[in-house]
Amino acid sequence: MALKTYWTFVIILITTCRSFADDDNHEMEEFLKREHSLSKPYQGVGSSSSSHWELMGDAMVTTEQVRLTTDMQSKQGAVWSRIPCHLRDWELQVHFKIHGQGKKNLNGDGLAIWYTKERMQKGPVFGNQDLFTGLGVFVDTYPNEEKHLERIFPFVLAMVGNGSISYDHERDGRPTELGGCNAMVRNLNHDTFIFIRYVRRRLTIMIDIDGQHEWRDCLDIPGVRLPQGYYFGASAVTGDLSDNHDVISLKLYQLTVLRSETEEKEEEDEITLPSVDNMDLLKMGENEEGWSSIAMFFTILFSMLGCFLLIVVGLIVYSHWNENRRKRFY
């Protein structure tokens, strides 16, 4: 973990050394965009062409929430915005709830928040299609890769896809994740929130799950390039294990950020395909982390063998010394 943290720090330092230092000097205003927001009493949800949000699969609307799946096996549902978002800088606050009868690690599978080119497409990635184009933020509640015991579930992670990158379900999305954090969000008696901010090509995710009304950092990645004109949505899926996956609200805010002339010039090129700067460097850090675990195993193994060999040699030397001593005595 230390090496991964180091590489993440290097990426941030290289990419945003100047802008990071200037963040506090920029004024920022936010405005709620009701046409892109979903909240009670959910009057904008429906199948008519005038509605702003559309349901898919097993999703249903109640007076208290949009339930993406019920606590039953083999369900999948989603809610998608009908209106593409053309905001340059934005902030999405998601009020959600995951709960069910299953005990720990006997529940699944989780929900996802989307900002993608495609919409209303069923698939294996938390109820949405694989090979998506855009941003996916996943609240993964079930560990498929059991050997990685250092990761505590539920786990929040983010991925940027360009239409050709597959989400690795068997490895819980590790090969393509930008980062994440553990988030114990199941069966809580208080509200739980995810905060997703995209400003100056920087993706920041925070969570509020402790009932203290305080945001906790989850990931912060510079150099994330997301095109405008994509759709927001939320989806969830159950398999052999299940949970209720509820969305209480999705509130999108337009952020008005003052930029310097240099920043305006740097960002004037239109983004046509989602990407992440220095993604290879991020993966390098992860690979070195994996190799460090292997190196540690062999280090311990050879150390134990070395100690054993020293003991054997010591016993042989002592045996010869004792035998010679006895011969001189007699």
Coordinates of C-alpha atoms in Angstrom, one line a residue:
M1 CA 0.0 0.0 0.0
A2 CA 2.9 2.3 0.7
L3 CA 4.2 2.1 -2.8
K4 CA 0.8 2.7 -4.3
T5 CA 0.4 5.7 -2.1
Y6 CA 3.8 7.0 -3.3
W7 CA 3.0 6.6 -7.0
T8 CA -0.4 8.4 -6.5
F9 CA 1.5 11.2 -4.8
V10 CA 4.0 11.4 -7.7
I11 CA 1.1 11.6 -10.2
I12 CA -0.6 14.4 -8.4
L13 CA 2.7 16.3 -7.9
I14 CA 3.7 16.0 -11.6
T15 CA 0.3 16.8 -13.1
T16 CA -1.1 19.5 -10.8
C17 CA 1.8 21.1 -8.9
R18 CA 0.8 24.6 -9.8
S19 CA -3.0 24.2 -9.9
F20 CA -3.0 22.4 -6.6
A21 CA -1.2 25.3 -4.9
D22 CA -3.7 27.8 -6.4
D23 CA -6.9 25.9 -5.5
D24 CA -7.7 28.1 -2.5
N25 CA -7.3 31.2 -4.6
H26 CA -10.1 30.3 -7.0
E27 CA -13.6 31.3 -6.3
M28 CA -16.3 28.7 -6.8
E29 CA -20.1 29.0 -6.9
E30 CA -22.6 26.2 -7.2
F31 CA -26.1 26.1 -8.7
L32 CA -28.5 23.2 -8.4
K33 CA -29.5 22.0 -11.9
R34 CA -33.0 20.7 -11.4
E35 CA -33.3 19.2 -14.9
H36 CA -30.4 16.9 -14.0
S37 CA -31.5 16.2 -10.4
L38 CA -33.7 13.4 -9.0
S39 CA -35.5 13.9 -5.6
K40 CA -38.8 13.5 -3.9
P41 CA -41.6 13.3 -4.9
Y42 CA -40.0 12.0 -8.1
Q43 CA -42.5 13.7 -10.4
G44 CA -39.8 13.8 -13.1
V45 CA -39.6 10.0 -13.3
G46 CA -41.6 8.2 -15.9
S47 CA -41.9 6.7 -19.4
S48 CA -43.3 9.8 -21.1
S49 CA -41.1 11.9 -23.4
S50 CA -41.6 14.9 -21.1
S51 CA -40.1 13.2 -18.0
H52 CA -36.5 13.9 -17.1
W53 CA -35.7 10.4 -15.7
E54 CA -36.5 7.0 -17.0
L55 CA -36.6 3.6 -15.2
M56 CA -35.2 0.3 -16.5
G57 CA -35.5 -3.3 -15.5
D58 CA -36.8 -4.1 -12.0
A59 CA -36.4 -0.5 -10.7
M60 CA -39.5 1.1 -9.2
V61 CA -40.6 4.4 -7.6
T62 CA -42.0 4.6 -4.1
T63 CA -42.9 7.7 -2.0
E64 CA -39.5 7.4 -0.2
Q65 CA -37.0 6.3 -2.8
V66 CA -36.2 4.9 -6.3
R67 CA -35.6 1.2 -5.5
L68 CA -33.2 -0.2 -8.1
T69 CA -33.5 -3.7 -6.8
T70 CA -35.5 -5.5 -4.1
D71 CA -33.9 -7.9 -1.7
M72 CA -34.4 -10.8 -4.1
Q73 CA -32.1 -12.9 -6.2
S74 CA -31.3 -12.1 -9.9
K75 CA -32.7 -8.6 -10.1
Q76 CA -31.3 -5.6 -11.9
G77 CA -32.6 -2.1 -12.3
A78 CA -31.6 1.4 -13.2
V79 CA -32.7 5.0 -13.5
W80 CA -31.3 7.2 -16.2
S81 CA -31.4 10.9 -17.1
R82 CA -33.0 11.7 -20.4
I83 CA -31.1 15.0 -20.7
P84 CA -27.4 15.0 -21.6
C85 CA -25.2 17.1 -19.3
H86 CA -23.1 19.8 -21.0
L87 CA -21.6 21.3 -17.9
R88 CA -17.8 21.9 -17.8
D89 CA -17.5 21.6 -14.0
W90 CA -20.0 19.8 -11.9
E91 CA -20.7 18.2 -8.5
L92 CA -23.0 15.3 -7.9
Q93 CA -24.4 14.5 -4.4
V94 CA -25.9 11.0 -4.2
H95 CA -28.2 10.0 -1.2
F96 CA -28.5 6.2 -1.2
K97 CA -29.3 3.3 1.0
I98 CA -28.3 -0.4 0.9
H99 CA -30.0 -2.8 3.2
G100 CA -31.3 -6.3 3.4
Q101 CA -31.7 -9.5 5.4
G102 CA -28.4 -11.1 4.4
K103 CA -25.6 -11.2 7.0
K104 CA -22.0 -9.9 6.3
N105 CA -20.6 -11.3 3.0
L106 CA -23.9 -12.9 2.3
N107 CA -25.3 -10.0 0.4
G108 CA -24.8 -8.4 -3.0
D109 CA -23.9 -7.1 -5.4
G110 CA -23.9 -3.3 -5.1
L111 CA -24.8 -0.2 -7.0
A112 CA -23.2 2.1 -9.5
I113 CA -23.3 5.8 -10.3
W114 CA -22.7 6.6 -14.0
Y115 CA -21.8 9.5 -16.2
T116 CA -21.6 7.8 -19.6
K117 CA -22.2 8.3 -23.3
E118 CA -24.5 5.2 -23.3
R119 CA -27.8 4.9 -21.4
M120 CA -30.5 2.4 -20.7
Q121 CA -28.3 -0.6 -21.5
K122 CA -28.6 -3.7 -19.4
G123 CA -25.4 -5.6 -18.7
P124 CA -23.1 -7.3 -16.2
V125 CA -21.5 -4.2 -14.6
F126 CA -23.8 -3.6 -11.6
G127 CA -26.7 -3.8 -14.0
N128 CA -25.2 -1.7 -16.8
Q129 CA -23.3 -2.7 -19.9
D130 CA -19.6 -3.6 -20.0
L131 CA -17.3 -1.6 -22.3
F132 CA -19.0 1.6 -21.3
T133 CA -17.7 5.1 -22.3
G134 CA -17.4 7.5 -19.4
L135 CA -17.2 7.4 -15.6
G136 CA -18.4 4.7 -13.3
V137 CA -18.4 5.0 -9.5
F138 CA -19.1 1.6 -7.8
V139 CA -20.3 0.7 -4.3
D140 CA -19.2 -2.9 -4.4
T141 CA -20.7 -4.9 -1.5
Y142 CA -19.4 -8.4 -2.3
P143 CA -15.8 -9.6 -2.6
N144 CA -15.4 -11.9 -5.6
E145 CA -11.6 -12.2 -5.3
E146 CA -11.2 -13.8 -1.9
K147 CA -7.4 -13.9 -1.8
H148 CA -7.1 -10.1 -1.4
L149 CA -8.0 -10.1 2.2
E150 CA -6.5 -6.6 2.8
R151 CA -9.5 -5.0 1.1
I152 CA -12.6 -4.5 3.3
F153 CA -16.0 -4.6 1.7
P154 CA -18.2 -2.7 0.9
F155 CA -15.7 -0.8 -1.2
V156 CA -16.2 2.4 -3.3
L157 CA -14.1 2.6 -6.4
A158 CA -14.0 4.6 -9.7
M159 CA -13.2 3.6 -13.3
V160 CA -13.0 5.6 -16.5
G161 CA -13.9 3.6 -19.7
N162 CA -13.3 4.5 -23.3
G163 CA -15.6 1.9 -24.9
S164 CA -13.0 -0.8 -25.2
I165 CA -12.0 -1.4 -21.5
S166 CA -13.7 -4.2 -19.8
Y167 CA -14.6 -4.2 -16.1
D168 CA -13.0 -7.3 -14.4
H169 CA -15.8 -8.7 -12.3
E170 CA -13.8 -11.6 -10.9
R171 CA -11.1 -9.3 -9.6
D172 CA -13.6 -6.7 -8.3
G173 CA -12.5 -4.1 -10.9
R174 CA -8.9 -3.9 -9.6
P175 CA -7.0 -3.8 -12.9
T176 CA -8.9 -0.7 -14.1
E177 CA -9.7 1.2 -10.9
L178 CA -8.4 4.7 -10.3
G179 CA -8.6 4.2 -6.5
G180 CA -11.1 3.9 -3.8
C181 CA -11.9 3.4 -0.1
N182 CA -13.8 1.0 2.1
A183 CA -17.3 2.2 3.1
M184 CA -19.4 0.3 5.6
V185 CA -22.8 1.4 4.3
R186 CA -25.1 -1.6 4.8
N187 CA -28.0 -1.7 7.2
L188 CA -27.3 1.7 8.8
N189 CA -29.9 3.7 10.6
H190 CA -28.6 7.1 9.3
D191 CA -28.3 8.6 5.9
T192 CA -25.4 7.7 3.5
F193 CA -24.0 9.9 0.8
I194 CA -21.4 9.9 -2.0
F195 CA -20.0 13.2 -3.3
I196 CA -18.5 13.2 -6.9
R197 CA -16.9 16.4 -8.1
Y198 CA -15.3 17.1 -11.5
V199 CA -13.5 20.4 -11.7
R200 CA -10.6 21.4 -13.9
R201 CA -10.2 17.8 -15.1
R202 CA -9.8 16.6 -11.5
L203 CA -12.0 13.8 -10.1
T204 CA -12.7 13.9 -6.4
I205 CA -14.9 11.4 -4.5
M206 CA -15.9 11.7 -0.9
I207 CA -18.3 9.8 1.4
D208 CA -20.5 10.7 4.3
I209 CA -21.5 7.4 5.9
D210 CA -21.0 7.9 9.7
G211 CA -24.0 10.0 10.5
Q212 CA -21.8 13.0 11.5
H213 CA -22.5 15.1 8.4
E214 CA -18.8 15.2 7.6
W215 CA -17.2 14.3 4.2
R216 CA -14.4 11.7 4.3
D217 CA -11.9 11.6 1.4
C218 CA -12.1 8.6 -0.8
L219 CA -10.0 9.4 -3.9
D220 CA -8.6 12.5 -5.7
I221 CA -7.2 12.0 -9.2
P222 CA -6.0 14.8 -11.5
G223 CA -5.8 14.5 -15.3
V224 CA -9.2 12.9 -15.7
R225 CA -10.7 13.8 -19.1
L226 CA -14.5 13.5 -19.4
P227 CA -16.4 14.8 -22.5
Q228 CA -19.5 16.9 -22.1
G229 CA -22.9 15.7 -23.3
Y230 CA -23.0 12.4 -21.4
Y231 CA -25.8 11.1 -19.2
F232 CA -26.1 10.5 -15.5
G233 CA -27.6 7.4 -14.1
A234 CA -27.6 4.8 -11.3
S235 CA -27.9 1.0 -11.5
A236 CA -27.8 -2.0 -9.3
V237 CA -27.8 -5.8 -9.5
T238 CA -28.3 -8.9 -7.4
G239 CA -27.2 -12.5 -8.1
D240 CA -27.4 -15.5 -5.8
L241 CA -27.1 -12.9 -3.0
S242 CA -29.2 -9.8 -2.7
D243 CA -30.0 -6.5 -1.1
N244 CA -32.3 -3.6 -1.4
H245 CA -30.5 -0.9 -3.4
D246 CA -32.2 2.5 -3.1
V247 CA -31.5 6.0 -4.4
I248 CA -33.1 8.7 -2.4
S249 CA -31.8 11.6 -4.4
L250 CA -29.3 12.6 -7.1
K251 CA -28.5 16.3 -7.0
L252 CA -26.3 17.8 -9.7
Y253 CA -24.7 21.3 -9.1
Q254 CA -23.1 23.4 -11.8
L255 CA -19.8 24.8 -10.5
T256 CA -18.7 28.2 -11.7
V257 CA -14.9 28.2 -11.4
L258 CA -12.7 31.2 -12.2
R259 CA -9.7 30.2 -14.3
S260 CA -6.5 32.0 -15.2
E261 CA -5.7 32.6 -18.9
T262 CA -3.1 29.8 -18.7
E263 CA -5.7 27.4 -17.5
E264 CA -8.2 28.4 -20.1
K265 CA -5.6 27.8 -22.8
E266 CA -4.7 24.4 -21.4
E267 CA -8.3 23.3 -21.4
E268 CA -9.5 24.8 -24.6
D269 CA -9.1 21.6 -26.6
E270 CA -12.3 19.6 -26.8
I271 CA -12.3 16.2 -25.1
T272 CA -13.9 13.6 -27.4
L273 CA -12.9 10.4 -25.6
P274 CA -12.6 9.7 -21.8
S275 CA -9.1 9.1 -20.6
V276 CA -6.9 9.5 -17.6
D277 CA -3.4 11.1 -17.7
N278 CA -0.5 9.0 -16.4
M279 CA -2.7 5.9 -16.1
D280 CA 0.4 3.8 -16.9
L281 CA 2.1 5.3 -13.9
L282 CA -0.8 4.4 -11.7
K283 CA -0.7 0.8 -13.0
M284 CA 3.1 0.8 -12.5
G285 CA 2.5 1.6 -8.8
E286 CA 0.0 -1.2 -8.5
N287 CA 2.3 -3.7 -10.2
E288 CA 5.2 -2.8 -7.9
E289 CA 2.8 -3.2 -5.0
G290 CA 2.0 -6.7 -6.2
W291 CA 5.7 -7.6 -6.8
S292 CA 6.6 -6.3 -3.3
S293 CA 4.2 -8.9 -1.8
I294 CA 5.9 -11.6 -3.8
A295 CA 9.3 -10.3 -2.9
M296 CA 8.3 -10.2 0.8
F297 CA 7.2 -13.8 0.6
F298 CA 10.5 -15.0 -0.9
T299 CA 12.4 -12.9 1.6
I300 CA 10.7 -14.5 4.5
L301 CA 11.1 -18.0 2.9
F302 CA 14.8 -17.6 2.3
S303 CA 15.4 -16.0 5.7
M304 CA 13.8 -19.1 7.3
L305 CA 15.8 -21.4 5.2
G306 CA 19.0 -19.5 6.1
C307 CA 18.2 -19.7 9.8
F308 CA 17.6 -23.4 9.4
L309 CA 20.9 -23.9 7.6
L310 CA 22.8 -21.9 10.2
I311 CA 21.2 -24.1 13.0
V312 CA 22.2 -27.3 11.1
V313 CA 25.8 -26.0 10.5
G314 CA 26.0 -24.9 14.2
L315 CA 24.9 -28.3 15.4
I316 CA 27.5 -30.1 13.1
V317 CA 30.3 -27.8 14.3
Y318 CA 29.3 -28.2 17.9
S319 CA 29.2 -32.0 17.4
H320 CA 32.7 -32.1 16.0
W321 CA 34.0 -29.8 18.6
N322 CA 32.5 -31.9 21.4
E323 CA 33.9 -35.1 19.9
N324 CA 37.5 -33.6 19.6
R325 CA 37.2 -32.4 23.2
R326 CA 36.3 -35.8 24.4
K327 CA 39.2 -37.4 22.6
R328 CA 41.7 -34.9 24.1
F329 CA 40.2 -35.6 27.6
Y330 CA 40.6 -39.3 27.3

